[in-house]
mmCIF file of C-alpha atoms in Angstrom:
data_model
loop_
_atom_site.group_PDB
_atom_site.id
_atom_site.type_symbol
_atom_site.label_atom_id
_atom_site.label_comp_id
_atom_site.label_asym_id
_atom_site.label_seq_id
_atom_site.Cartn_x
_atom_site.Cartn_y
_atom_site.Cartn_z
ATOM 1 C CA MET A 1 -0.244 0.192 0.292
ATOM 2 C CA LEU A 2 3.070 2.139 0.833
ATOM 3 C CA ALA A 3 4.583 1.214 -2.021
ATOM 4 C CA ALA A 4 1.599 2.040 -4.081
ATOM 5 C CA SER A 5 1.042 5.468 -2.334
ATOM 6 C CA GLY A 6 5.284 6.673 -3.085
ATOM 7 C CA PHE A 7 4.306 5.687 -6.654
ATOM 8 C CA LEU A 8 1.459 7.890 -7.517
ATOM 9 C CA THR A 9 3.320 10.749 -5.261
ATOM 10 C CA VAL A 10 5.553 10.732 -7.023
ATOM 11 C CA GLY A 11 4.135 10.508 -10.295
ATOM 12 C CA VAL A 12 1.483 13.015 -9.279
ATOM 13 C CA PHE A 13 3.990 15.167 -8.761
ATOM 14 C CA LEU A 14 5.830 14.435 -12.434
ATOM 15 C CA ALA A 15 2.647 15.396 -14.339
ATOM 16 C CA LEU A 16 1.741 18.059 -12.293
ATOM 17 C CA VAL A 17 5.308 19.707 -13.028
ATOM 18 C CA LEU A 18 5.682 18.246 -16.246
ATOM 19 C CA SER A 19 2.459 19.886 -17.625
ATOM 20 C CA ARG A 20 2.956 23.246 -15.968
ATOM 21 C CA ARG A 21 -1.063 23.255 -14.481
ATOM 22 C CA VAL A 22 0.702 24.360 -11.376
ATOM 23 C CA SER A 23 3.870 25.619 -9.790
ATOM 24 C CA VAL A 24 6.547 23.722 -8.206
ATOM 25 C CA LEU A 25 5.883 25.117 -4.932
ATOM 26 C CA PHE A 26 2.657 23.545 -4.607
ATOM 27 C CA ALA A 27 3.415 20.090 -6.815
ATOM 28 C CA LEU A 28 6.000 19.627 -3.739
ATOM 29 C CA THR A 29 3.773 20.766 -1.024
ATOM 30 C CA LEU A 30 0.004 19.715 -1.830
ATOM 31 C CA VAL A 31 0.537 16.504 -3.154
ATOM 32 C CA PRO A 32 2.385 15.101 -0.624
ATOM 33 C CA ILE A 33 0.355 16.676 1.870
ATOM 34 C CA ALA A 34 -2.941 15.148 0.176
ATOM 35 C CA ALA A 35 -1.400 11.671 0.209
ATOM 36 C CA ALA A 36 -0.375 11.386 3.556
ATOM 37 C CA LEU A 37 -3.829 12.391 4.997
ATOM 38 C CA ALA A 38 -4.748 9.757 2.027
ATOM 39 C CA SER A 39 -2.278 6.979 4.107
ATOM 40 C CA GLY A 40 -3.462 7.922 7.653
ATOM 41 C CA PHE A 41 -1.504 9.774 8.668
ATOM 42 C CA GLY A 42 -2.740 13.210 8.968
ATOM 43 C CA GLY A 43 -2.198 13.007 12.742
ATOM 44 C CA GLN A 44 1.577 13.147 12.053
ATOM 45 C CA LEU A 45 1.498 15.341 9.414
ATOM 46 C CA GLY A 46 2.904 18.636 11.117
ATOM 47 C CA ALA A 47 6.208 16.103 12.868
ATOM 48 C CA LEU A 48 7.147 14.856 9.160
ATOM 49 C CA ILE A 49 6.505 18.783 7.841
ATOM 50 C CA ALA A 50 9.179 19.960 10.615
ATOM 51 C CA ASP A 51 11.483 16.938 10.126
ATOM 52 C CA GLY A 52 11.620 18.185 6.621
ATOM 53 C CA LEU A 53 12.055 21.166 7.089
ATOM 54 C CA VAL A 54 14.441 21.592 9.434
ATOM 55 C CA THR A 55 16.762 18.945 7.243
ATOM 56 C CA VAL A 56 16.780 20.996 4.500
ATOM 57 C CA ALA A 57 17.149 24.379 6.631
ATOM 58 C CA PRO A 58 21.362 24.555 6.569
ATOM 59 C CA VAL A 59 20.957 24.059 2.558
ATOM 60 C CA ALA A 60 18.434 27.154 2.184
ATOM 61 C CA ILE A 61 21.086 29.078 4.731
ATOM 62 C CA MET A 62 24.194 28.374 2.226
ATOM 63 C CA ILE A 63 21.863 28.912 -1.107
ATOM 64 C CA THR A 64 20.899 32.595 0.562
ATOM 65 C CA PHE A 65 24.055 34.261 1.935
ATOM 66 C CA ALA A 66 25.700 32.349 -1.765
ATOM 67 C CA VAL A 67 23.806 34.380 -3.784
ATOM 68 C CA LEU A 68 23.930 37.427 -1.718
ATOM 69 C CA TYR A 69 27.448 37.122 -1.360
ATOM 70 C CA PHE A 70 28.669 36.084 -4.969
ATOM 71 C CA SER A 71 25.861 39.148 -6.198
ATOM 72 C CA LEU A 72 27.731 41.598 -4.536
ATOM 73 C CA MET A 73 31.079 40.579 -5.734
ATOM 74 C CA ILE A 74 29.489 41.234 -9.583
ATOM 75 C CA ASP A 75 28.472 44.659 -8.622
ATOM 76 C CA ALA A 76 31.379 45.474 -7.105
ATOM 77 C CA GLY A 77 33.058 44.588 -10.253
ATOM 78 C CA LEU A 78 35.344 42.096 -9.037
ATOM 79 C CA PHE A 79 35.122 40.123 -12.487
ATOM 80 C CA ASP A 80 35.153 43.144 -14.535
ATOM 81 C CA PRO A 81 39.523 43.152 -14.621
ATOM 82 C CA ALA A 82 38.595 39.341 -15.843
ATOM 83 C CA VAL A 83 36.719 40.531 -19.131
ATOM 84 C CA THR A 84 38.919 43.045 -19.900
ATOM 85 C CA ARG A 85 42.008 40.933 -20.050
ATOM 86 C CA ILE A 86 40.548 38.078 -21.385
ATOM 87 C CA LEU A 87 38.884 40.420 -24.164
ATOM 88 C CA ARG A 88 42.907 42.250 -24.487
ATOM 89 C CA TRP A 89 44.854 38.329 -24.992
ATOM 90 C CA ALA A 90 41.787 37.515 -27.192
ATOM 91 C CA GLY A 91 41.919 39.695 -29.987
ATOM 92 C CA GLY A 92 40.491 39.382 -32.881
ATOM 93 C CA ASP A 93 41.111 35.919 -33.075
ATOM 94 C CA PRO A 94 37.909 33.203 -33.711
ATOM 95 C CA LEU A 95 39.842 30.688 -31.732
ATOM 96 C CA LYS A 96 41.429 32.553 -28.538
ATOM 97 C CA ILE A 97 37.940 34.482 -28.312
ATOM 98 C CA THR A 98 35.966 31.118 -28.082
ATOM 99 C CA VAL A 99 39.104 29.857 -25.828
ATOM 100 C CA GLY A 100 38.276 33.171 -23.736
ATOM 101 C CA THR A 101 34.165 32.841 -23.760
ATOM 102 C CA ALA A 102 34.941 29.640 -21.779
ATOM 103 C CA LEU A 103 37.786 31.193 -19.309
ATOM 104 C CA LEU A 104 35.199 34.356 -18.628
ATOM 105 C CA THR A 105 31.865 31.971 -17.850
ATOM 106 C CA LEU A 106 33.744 29.433 -15.542
ATOM 107 C CA LEU A 107 34.541 32.830 -13.666
ATOM 108 C CA VAL A 108 31.688 34.494 -13.443
ATOM 109 C CA ALA A 109 29.414 30.796 -12.917
ATOM 110 C CA LEU A 110 31.160 30.900 -9.643
ATOM 111 C CA ASP A 111 28.266 32.382 -8.102
ATOM 112 C CA GLY A 112 26.182 29.335 -9.059
ATOM 113 C CA ASP A 113 23.796 31.154 -10.365
ATOM 114 C CA GLY A 114 23.348 30.702 -14.321
ATOM 115 C CA ALA A 115 20.763 33.677 -15.121
ATOM 116 C CA SER A 116 23.331 36.180 -13.824
ATOM 117 C CA THR A 117 26.135 34.225 -15.664
ATOM 118 C CA PHE A 118 24.374 34.739 -18.460
ATOM 119 C CA LEU A 119 23.141 37.962 -18.450
ATOM 120 C CA ILE A 120 27.672 38.889 -18.046
ATOM 121 C CA THR A 121 29.155 37.272 -20.206
ATOM 122 C CA VAL A 122 26.508 37.749 -23.362
ATOM 123 C CA SER A 123 26.711 41.378 -22.306
ATOM 124 C CA ALA A 124 30.334 41.301 -22.609
ATOM 125 C CA LEU A 125 30.826 38.897 -25.539
ATOM 126 C CA LEU A 126 28.054 40.058 -27.860
ATOM 127 C CA PRO A 127 29.504 42.918 -28.989
ATOM 128 C CA ILE A 128 33.156 41.162 -29.987
ATOM 129 C CA TYR A 129 31.077 38.253 -31.882
ATOM 130 C CA GLN A 130 29.033 40.743 -33.775
ATOM 131 C CA ARG A 131 32.378 43.105 -35.079
ATOM 132 C CA LEU A 132 34.527 39.403 -35.765
ATOM 133 C CA GLY A 133 31.149 38.130 -37.626
ATOM 134 C CA MET A 134 31.524 34.965 -35.418
ATOM 135 C CA ARG A 135 28.437 32.577 -35.172
ATOM 136 C CA ARG A 136 26.485 33.709 -32.223
ATOM 137 C CA ILE A 137 25.404 29.784 -31.750
ATOM 138 C CA VAL A 138 28.856 28.769 -30.575
ATOM 139 C CA LEU A 139 28.339 32.612 -28.409
ATOM 140 C CA ALA A 140 25.364 30.501 -26.614
ATOM 141 C CA GLY A 141 26.741 27.080 -27.156
ATOM 142 C CA VAL A 142 30.491 27.542 -25.437
ATOM 143 C CA ILE A 143 28.633 29.757 -22.582
ATOM 144 C CA CYS A 144 26.418 26.432 -22.214
ATOM 145 C CA LEU A 145 29.089 24.475 -21.250
ATOM 146 C CA ALA A 146 31.518 25.946 -19.065
ATOM 147 C CA ALA A 147 28.015 27.341 -17.365
ATOM 148 C CA GLY A 148 26.819 23.888 -17.057
ATOM 149 C CA VAL A 149 30.486 22.409 -15.106
ATOM 150 C CA MET A 150 30.455 25.449 -12.590
ATOM 151 C CA ASN A 151 26.695 24.509 -11.575
ATOM 152 C CA MET A 152 27.914 21.552 -9.766
ATOM 153 C CA VAL A 153 29.274 24.179 -7.131
ATOM 154 C CA PRO A 154 27.347 23.274 -3.993
ATOM 155 C CA TRP A 155 26.048 26.759 -3.439
ATOM 156 C CA GLY A 156 24.095 26.045 -7.416
ATOM 157 C CA GLY A 157 21.155 24.234 -7.927
ATOM 158 C CA PRO A 158 22.105 20.481 -8.933
ATOM 159 C CA THR A 159 24.043 20.005 -5.942
ATOM 160 C CA ALA A 160 21.986 21.489 -3.255
ATOM 161 C CA ARG A 161 18.888 20.223 -4.370
ATOM 162 C CA ALA A 162 20.605 16.707 -4.211
ATOM 163 C CA MET A 163 21.854 17.610 -0.917
ATOM 164 C CA ALA A 164 17.975 18.383 0.485
ATOM 165 C CA ALA A 165 16.656 14.955 -1.508
ATOM 166 C CA LEU A 166 19.078 13.050 0.177
ATOM 167 C CA ASN A 167 20.853 14.929 3.843
ATOM 168 C CA LEU A 168 23.654 15.412 3.135
ATOM 169 C CA ASP A 169 26.304 17.755 2.945
ATOM 170 C CA SER A 170 28.814 18.962 0.404
ATOM 171 C CA GLY A 171 31.334 16.522 1.894
ATOM 172 C CA GLN A 172 29.630 13.945 0.930
ATOM 173 C CA LEU A 173 28.343 14.524 -2.174
ATOM 174 C CA PHE A 174 30.164 17.413 -3.461
ATOM 175 C CA VAL A 175 34.357 16.854 -2.799
ATOM 176 C CA PRO A 176 34.130 13.096 -3.718
ATOM 177 C CA VAL A 177 33.262 14.686 -7.377
ATOM 178 C CA LEU A 178 35.955 17.309 -7.826
ATOM 179 C CA PRO A 179 37.940 15.721 -9.836
ATOM 180 C CA ALA A 180 35.500 14.544 -12.110
ATOM 181 C CA MET A 181 34.076 18.306 -12.335
ATOM 182 C CA ILE A 182 37.622 19.217 -12.640
ATOM 183 C CA ALA A 183 38.125 17.067 -16.307
ATOM 184 C CA GLY A 184 34.590 18.260 -16.964
ATOM 185 C CA ILE A 185 36.379 22.066 -17.072
ATOM 186 C CA LEU A 186 39.585 20.390 -19.335
ATOM 187 C CA TRP A 187 37.227 18.911 -21.195
ATOM 188 C CA VAL A 188 34.965 22.352 -22.356
ATOM 189 C CA LEU A 189 38.384 23.757 -22.859
ATOM 190 C CA VAL A 190 39.555 21.486 -25.536
ATOM 191 C CA ALA A 191 35.855 21.374 -26.920
ATOM 192 C CA ALA A 192 35.901 25.418 -26.825
ATOM 193 C CA TYR A 193 39.468 25.003 -28.757
ATOM 194 C CA LEU A 194 37.654 22.757 -31.881
ATOM 195 C CA ILE A 195 34.802 25.395 -31.712
ATOM 196 C CA GLY A 196 36.935 28.259 -32.061
ATOM 197 C CA ARG A 197 39.502 26.615 -34.464
ATOM 198 C CA ALA A 198 36.761 26.172 -37.013
ATOM 199 C CA GLU A 199 35.242 29.881 -36.529
ATOM 200 C CA ARG A 200 38.875 30.845 -37.096
ATOM 201 C CA LYS A 201 39.053 28.398 -40.077
ATOM 202 C CA ARG A 202 35.819 30.381 -41.413
ATOM 203 C CA LEU A 203 36.582 34.075 -40.671
ATOM 204 C CA GLY A 204 40.356 34.604 -40.247
ATOM 205 C CA VAL A 205 41.991 36.932 -38.214
ATOM 206 C CA ILE A 206 41.171 40.877 -36.993
ATOM 207 C CA GLU A 207 42.536 43.659 -35.732
ATOM 208 C CA VAL A 208 40.438 44.756 -33.195
ATOM 209 C CA ASP A 209 41.055 47.214 -30.422
ATOM 210 C CA VAL A 210 39.335 46.221 -27.116
ATOM 211 C CA VAL A 211 38.641 49.085 -24.406
ATOM 212 C CA ASP A 212 39.225 49.124 -21.115
ATOM 213 C CA ARG A 213 36.253 47.824 -18.868
ATOM 214 C CA ALA A 214 37.496 48.033 -15.382
ATOM 215 C CA ARG A 215 40.014 51.805 -14.726
ATOM 216 C CA LEU A 216 40.980 51.215 -10.629
ATOM 217 C CA THR A 217 41.812 54.193 -8.955
ATOM 218 C CA GLY A 218 42.691 54.575 -5.729
ATOM 219 C CA ALA A 219 40.162 53.282 -3.533
ATOM 220 C CA GLN A 220 38.626 51.047 -5.657
ATOM 221 C CA ARG A 221 41.631 49.731 -6.188
ATOM 222 C CA VAL A 222 42.217 48.964 -2.604
ATOM 223 C CA ARG A 223 38.023 47.650 -2.206
ATOM 224 C CA PHE A 224 38.990 45.265 -5.443
ATOM 225 C CA TRP A 225 41.864 43.603 -3.946
ATOM 226 C CA ILE A 226 40.201 43.020 -0.515
ATOM 227 C CA ASN A 227 37.279 41.473 -2.577
ATOM 228 C CA ALA A 228 39.334 38.859 -4.923
ATOM 229 C CA VAL A 229 41.467 37.807 -1.458
ATOM 230 C CA LEU A 230 37.925 37.530 0.048
ATOM 231 C CA THR A 231 36.954 35.553 -2.267
ATOM 232 C CA LEU A 232 39.559 33.382 -2.588
ATOM 233 C CA ALA A 233 39.979 32.438 0.745
ATOM 234 C CA LEU A 234 36.049 31.581 0.811
ATOM 235 C CA VAL A 235 36.756 28.884 -1.911
ATOM 236 C CA VAL A 236 39.676 27.813 -0.020
ATOM 237 C CA CYS A 237 37.796 27.222 3.003
ATOM 238 C CA LEU A 238 34.702 25.725 1.370
ATOM 239 C CA LEU A 239 36.983 23.147 -0.604
ATOM 240 C CA ALA A 240 39.419 22.157 2.791
ATOM 241 C CA GLN A 241 35.680 22.228 4.957
ATOM 242 C CA LEU A 242 36.949 24.384 7.752
ATOM 243 C CA ALA A 243 33.034 25.213 8.985
ATOM 244 C CA ASP A 244 30.026 24.179 7.872
ATOM 245 C CA LEU A 245 28.947 25.802 3.941
ATOM 246 C CA GLU A 246 26.243 28.094 5.240
ATOM 247 C CA VAL A 247 28.273 29.155 8.287
ATOM 248 C CA LEU A 248 31.969 30.205 5.955
ATOM 249 C CA PHE A 249 28.858 31.709 3.093
ATOM 250 C CA LEU A 250 27.261 33.856 6.144
ATOM 251 C CA LEU A 251 30.596 35.003 7.858
ATOM 252 C CA ALA A 252 32.281 35.795 4.045
ATOM 253 C CA PHE A 253 29.331 37.875 2.871
ATOM 254 C CA LEU A 254 29.423 39.896 6.639
ATOM 255 C CA VAL A 255 32.857 41.009 5.706
ATOM 256 C CA ALA A 256 32.294 41.981 1.980
ATOM 257 C CA LEU A 257 29.342 43.780 3.519
ATOM 258 C CA LEU A 258 31.172 45.981 5.702
ATOM 259 C CA VAL A 259 33.985 46.426 2.135
ATOM 260 C CA ASN A 260 31.449 47.138 0.347
ATOM 261 C CA ARG A 261 28.185 48.390 1.471
ATOM 262 C CA PRO A 262 29.081 49.707 4.807
ATOM 263 C CA SER A 263 25.751 51.703 5.311
ATOM 264 C CA TRP A 264 22.264 50.825 6.076
ATOM 265 C CA ALA A 265 21.260 52.438 2.862
ATOM 266 C CA GLY A 266 23.452 50.495 0.702
ATOM 267 C CA GLN A 267 22.747 47.363 2.375
ATOM 268 C CA GLN A 268 19.275 48.390 1.961
ATOM 269 C CA GLU A 269 19.962 48.518 -2.116
ATOM 270 C CA LEU A 270 21.507 44.999 -2.499
ATOM 271 C CA LEU A 271 18.857 43.690 -0.106
ATOM 272 C CA THR A 272 16.857 44.279 -1.897
ATOM 273 C CA LYS A 273 18.235 43.963 -5.780
ATOM 274 C CA HIS A 274 18.350 40.928 -5.157
ATOM 275 C CA ALA A 275 15.769 39.376 -2.841
ATOM 276 C CA TYR A 276 13.754 38.069 -5.577
ATOM 277 C CA ASN A 277 16.598 35.085 -6.839
ATOM 278 C CA VAL A 278 17.129 34.771 -3.405
ATOM 279 C CA VAL A 279 13.142 34.437 -2.339
ATOM 280 C CA LEU A 280 12.822 32.403 -5.189
ATOM 281 C CA VAL A 281 15.292 29.754 -4.581
ATOM 282 C CA VAL A 282 15.454 29.636 -0.800
ATOM 283 C CA VAL A 283 11.212 28.844 -1.049
ATOM 284 C CA VAL A 284 11.734 25.773 -3.393
ATOM 285 C CA ILE A 285 14.089 24.575 -0.978
ATOM 286 C CA PHE A 286 11.876 24.695 1.766
ATOM 287 C CA ALA A 287 8.979 22.743 -0.415
ATOM 288 C CA ALA A 288 11.454 20.441 -1.241
ATOM 289 C CA GLY A 289 11.751 19.616 2.421
ATOM 290 C CA VAL A 290 8.092 19.221 2.960
ATOM 291 C CA PHE A 291 8.452 16.901 0.128
ATOM 292 C CA THR A 292 11.075 14.847 1.286
ATOM 293 C CA GLY A 293 10.313 14.635 5.143
ATOM 294 C CA ILE A 294 6.435 13.240 4.359
ATOM 295 C CA LEU A 295 8.115 10.634 2.272
ATOM 296 C CA THR A 296 10.309 9.874 4.080
ATOM 297 C CA GLY A 297 8.732 10.091 7.438
ATOM 298 C CA THR A 298 5.832 8.050 6.528
ATOM 299 C CA GLY A 299 7.663 5.596 4.601
ATOM 300 C CA MET A 300 7.046 5.300 1.231
ATOM 301 C CA ILE A 301 10.744 5.797 -0.232
ATOM 302 C CA LYS A 302 12.013 3.130 1.630
ATOM 303 C CA ALA A 303 8.560 0.969 0.609
ATOM 304 C CA MET A 304 9.289 2.250 -3.173
ATOM 305 C CA ALA A 305 12.997 1.252 -3.192
ATOM 306 C CA GLU A 306 11.338 -2.159 -1.312
ATOM 307 C CA ALA A 307 9.175 -2.485 -4.776
ATOM 308 C CA LEU A 308 11.576 -2.249 -7.079
ATOM 309 C CA VAL A 309 14.423 -4.341 -5.093
ATOM 310 C CA SER A 310 12.293 -7.399 -5.724
ATOM 311 C CA VAL A 311 12.483 -6.670 -9.699
ATOM 312 C CA ILE A 312 15.816 -5.906 -9.829
ATOM 313 C CA PRO A 313 18.520 -8.555 -9.206
ATOM 314 C CA ASP A 314 21.542 -7.935 -6.949
ATOM 315 C CA SER A 315 24.372 -8.013 -9.694
ATOM 316 C CA ALA A 316 22.462 -4.817 -11.346
ATOM 317 C CA ALA A 317 23.198 -2.586 -8.227
ATOM 318 C CA GLY A 318 26.441 -1.605 -8.813
ATOM 319 C CA LEU A 319 24.967 -0.400 -12.472
ATOM 320 C CA LEU A 320 22.662 2.022 -11.118
ATOM 321 C CA PRO A 321 25.146 5.073 -10.227
ATOM 322 C CA VAL A 322 26.373 4.507 -13.529
ATOM 323 C CA ALA A 323 23.172 4.137 -15.500
ATOM 324 C CA THR A 324 22.390 7.590 -13.655
ATOM 325 C CA ALA A 325 25.286 9.477 -14.114
ATOM 326 C CA ILE A 326 25.148 8.775 -18.446
ATOM 327 C CA THR A 327 20.814 9.090 -18.728
ATOM 328 C CA SER A 328 20.325 12.455 -16.214
ATOM 329 C CA MET A 329 21.847 14.545 -18.822
ATOM 330 C CA PRO A 330 19.192 14.152 -21.069
ATOM 331 C CA PHE A 331 16.888 13.841 -18.914
ATOM 332 C CA SER A 332 17.534 17.065 -18.645
ATOM 333 C CA LEU A 333 15.606 17.638 -21.374
ATOM 334 C CA VAL A 334 12.339 15.702 -20.327
ATOM 335 C CA PHE A 335 12.205 16.466 -16.403
ATOM 336 C CA THR A 336 12.687 19.504 -14.028
ATOM 337 C CA PRO A 337 15.333 19.726 -11.908
ATOM 338 C CA ASP A 338 12.703 20.015 -8.953
ATOM 339 C CA SER A 339 11.076 16.993 -10.259
ATOM 340 C CA PHE A 340 14.216 14.807 -11.019
ATOM 341 C CA TYR A 341 15.941 15.240 -8.045
ATOM 342 C CA TYR A 342 13.143 15.677 -5.496
ATOM 343 C CA GLY A 343 11.004 12.497 -6.713
ATOM 344 C CA VAL A 344 13.274 10.037 -8.639
ATOM 345 C CA VAL A 345 16.738 10.630 -7.113
ATOM 346 C CA PRO A 346 15.189 9.845 -3.475
ATOM 347 C CA VAL A 347 13.796 6.299 -4.916
ATOM 348 C CA LEU A 348 16.859 5.318 -6.992
ATOM 349 C CA ALA A 349 19.120 6.325 -3.818
ATOM 350 C CA GLU A 350 17.279 4.092 -1.281
ATOM 351 C CA THR A 351 16.739 1.237 -3.968
ATOM 352 C CA THR A 352 20.417 1.446 -4.165
ATOM 353 C CA ALA A 353 20.800 1.349 -0.536
ATOM 354 C CA ALA A 354 18.476 -1.130 -0.034
ATOM 355 C CA LEU A 355 20.636 -3.439 -2.837
ATOM 356 C CA GLY A 356 23.959 -2.699 -0.667
ATOM 357 C CA GLY A 357 25.239 0.358 -2.445
ATOM 358 C CA ASP A 358 26.094 3.777 -1.089
ATOM 359 C CA PRO A 359 22.734 6.117 -1.365
ATOM 360 C CA ALA A 360 25.357 8.762 -1.796
ATOM 361 C CA ALA A 361 26.400 7.147 -5.526
ATOM 362 C CA ILE A 362 23.131 8.337 -6.487
ATOM 363 C CA GLY A 363 23.312 11.956 -5.612
ATOM 364 C CA ARG A 364 26.683 12.244 -7.182
ATOM 365 C CA ALA A 365 25.990 10.689 -10.030
ATOM 366 C CA ALA A 366 22.491 12.534 -10.358
ATOM 367 C CA ILE A 367 25.057 15.974 -10.621
ATOM 368 C CA LEU A 368 26.985 14.694 -13.046
ATOM 369 C CA GLY A 369 24.640 15.406 -15.913
ATOM 370 C CA GLN A 370 20.841 17.049 -14.707
ATOM 371 C CA MET A 371 20.781 20.383 -15.309
ATOM 372 C CA THR A 372 24.925 20.076 -15.054
ATOM 373 C CA THR A 373 25.272 19.877 -18.838
ATOM 374 C CA GLY A 374 22.292 20.028 -19.188
ATOM 375 C CA PHE A 375 20.485 22.879 -18.219
ATOM 376 C CA PRO A 376 21.134 25.880 -20.366
ATOM 377 C CA LEU A 377 19.699 23.249 -22.958
ATOM 378 C CA SER A 378 16.081 22.673 -20.897
ATOM 379 C CA PRO A 379 13.337 24.284 -22.725
ATOM 380 C CA LEU A 380 12.664 23.947 -18.682
ATOM 381 C CA THR A 381 14.373 26.014 -17.436
ATOM 382 C CA ALA A 382 14.046 29.872 -17.685
ATOM 383 C CA SER A 383 17.643 30.513 -18.062
ATOM 384 C CA THR A 384 18.444 29.031 -20.986
ATOM 385 C CA PHE A 385 15.794 31.606 -22.483
ATOM 386 C CA ILE A 386 17.854 34.161 -21.582
ATOM 387 C CA LEU A 387 20.806 32.599 -22.997
ATOM 388 C CA LEU A 388 19.109 32.201 -26.409
ATOM 389 C CA GLY A 389 17.348 35.641 -25.656
ATOM 390 C CA MET A 390 19.814 37.559 -25.003
ATOM 391 C CA SER A 391 22.589 35.827 -27.639
ATOM 392 C CA GLY A 392 19.498 36.123 -29.971
ATOM 393 C CA VAL A 393 19.697 31.953 -30.881
ATOM 394 C CA ASP A 394 16.929 28.879 -31.501
ATOM 395 C CA LEU A 395 16.553 27.195 -29.038
ATOM 396 C CA GLY A 396 16.268 23.879 -31.640
ATOM 397 C CA ASP A 397 19.306 24.914 -33.406
ATOM 398 C CA HIS A 398 21.287 25.628 -29.766
ATOM 399 C CA GLN A 399 20.258 21.701 -28.854
ATOM 400 C CA ARG A 400 21.854 20.376 -32.136
ATOM 401 C CA PHE A 401 24.467 22.615 -31.719
ATOM 402 C CA ILE A 402 25.694 21.962 -28.497
ATOM 403 C CA PHE A 403 23.774 18.533 -27.719
ATOM 404 C CA LYS A 404 27.042 16.327 -28.421
ATOM 405 C CA TRP A 405 29.841 18.057 -26.364
ATOM 406 C CA ALA A 406 27.159 18.693 -23.555
ATOM 407 C CA PHE A 407 26.886 14.872 -23.134
ATOM 408 C CA GLY A 408 30.572 14.528 -23.597
ATOM 409 C CA THR A 409 30.927 16.589 -20.667
ATOM 410 C CA THR A 410 28.654 14.284 -18.655
ATOM 411 C CA LEU A 411 30.063 11.024 -20.796
ATOM 412 C CA VAL A 412 34.431 12.193 -19.271
ATOM 413 C CA MET A 413 33.070 13.520 -15.817
ATOM 414 C CA THR A 414 31.402 10.347 -15.265
ATOM 415 C CA ALA A 415 34.502 8.331 -16.202
ATOM 416 C CA VAL A 416 36.904 9.903 -14.063
ATOM 417 C CA ALA A 417 34.299 9.144 -11.580
ATOM 418 C CA LEU A 418 34.599 5.665 -11.991
ATOM 419 C CA VAL A 419 38.050 6.041 -12.071
ATOM 420 C CA THR A 420 38.311 7.370 -8.755
ATOM 421 C CA GLY A 421 35.773 5.294 -7.326
ATOM 422 C CA VAL A 422 33.162 7.702 -6.240
ATOM 423 C CA LEU A 423 30.403 5.912 -7.942
#
């Protein structure tokens, strides 16, 4: 009975989200609440929801301060000198421009927010592409590849969702796949080189002048270096896991506020400007806590896993993470990130655990493709249309051009994850 209720709950959730009949927020909350009431858990509903909210609270706090921190750094112009230097190095060489596009996107995408990454990179690079006669589809494609890999950072959408859905921390989920992520970055640079070489062959090299976008003087220069050192220290502390991610981001954000926005008026302006992005993400994270709290607390996930175990041979346990990794990227074209991470991944993880495998391996496998290499290709994410709208590229053309390169990223990262033994 519980297994049937669980599968029905997940099925209704997926159907509602994919059909866009209701918002993700409503699907994540009302569907499991209705399932709990129908299954006789009405008296425990409050405790189940509370338990779920507690498990995702650290992720929600981390996301809040991560978005605010990197938004503040972007507003402060931390990345502007890098934009200028990359463009000056590339000059009028389409190959260098393409590789520079990848490098710039890898840097800007540290904020884990696809929308802001696309806004910054397309705005900076589209005039150069137009002046050289380079194809816009190359711009959109290379940005897509680089932003996809960087979306694996713990404060990015895929990893944050996976941590919330499986109640894992970054040490269990992200750090083990760091070598795979580095391999993915190298693959993106190789892909950018090959794509850029084709553009150079088509156009040749053209001489252009690059306008310096970031002339720093006096107090600005001092503030820039403080921000740079602070960000570098933050990244080192995050990777070394010197403290919980939410604590590190909170402390870094407070220091950044004192340096860049010491006045209350300036801080109000910052919070008002970026409140929408913060609230949008955090509300969904808490809604996911309701969903996973109910499905876990009622025993539905365990019952679904036991039902799957009964039809899956024991020898297949080790194949589930690999299968998840390979299929997660194509699944990004069918499943929204919320439906995949909160509806599919927990069931696969529990099934793996029941078969004697590591449930965390499913989470690692999922972030190697679903909404990582796939999110800037998916018609189910709004940021995809920001990228395509700003660059003036058709969705179908974009998918046909870059799909093989994006899928290649997932395959490369999966291979490295297998070699390092994290899947």
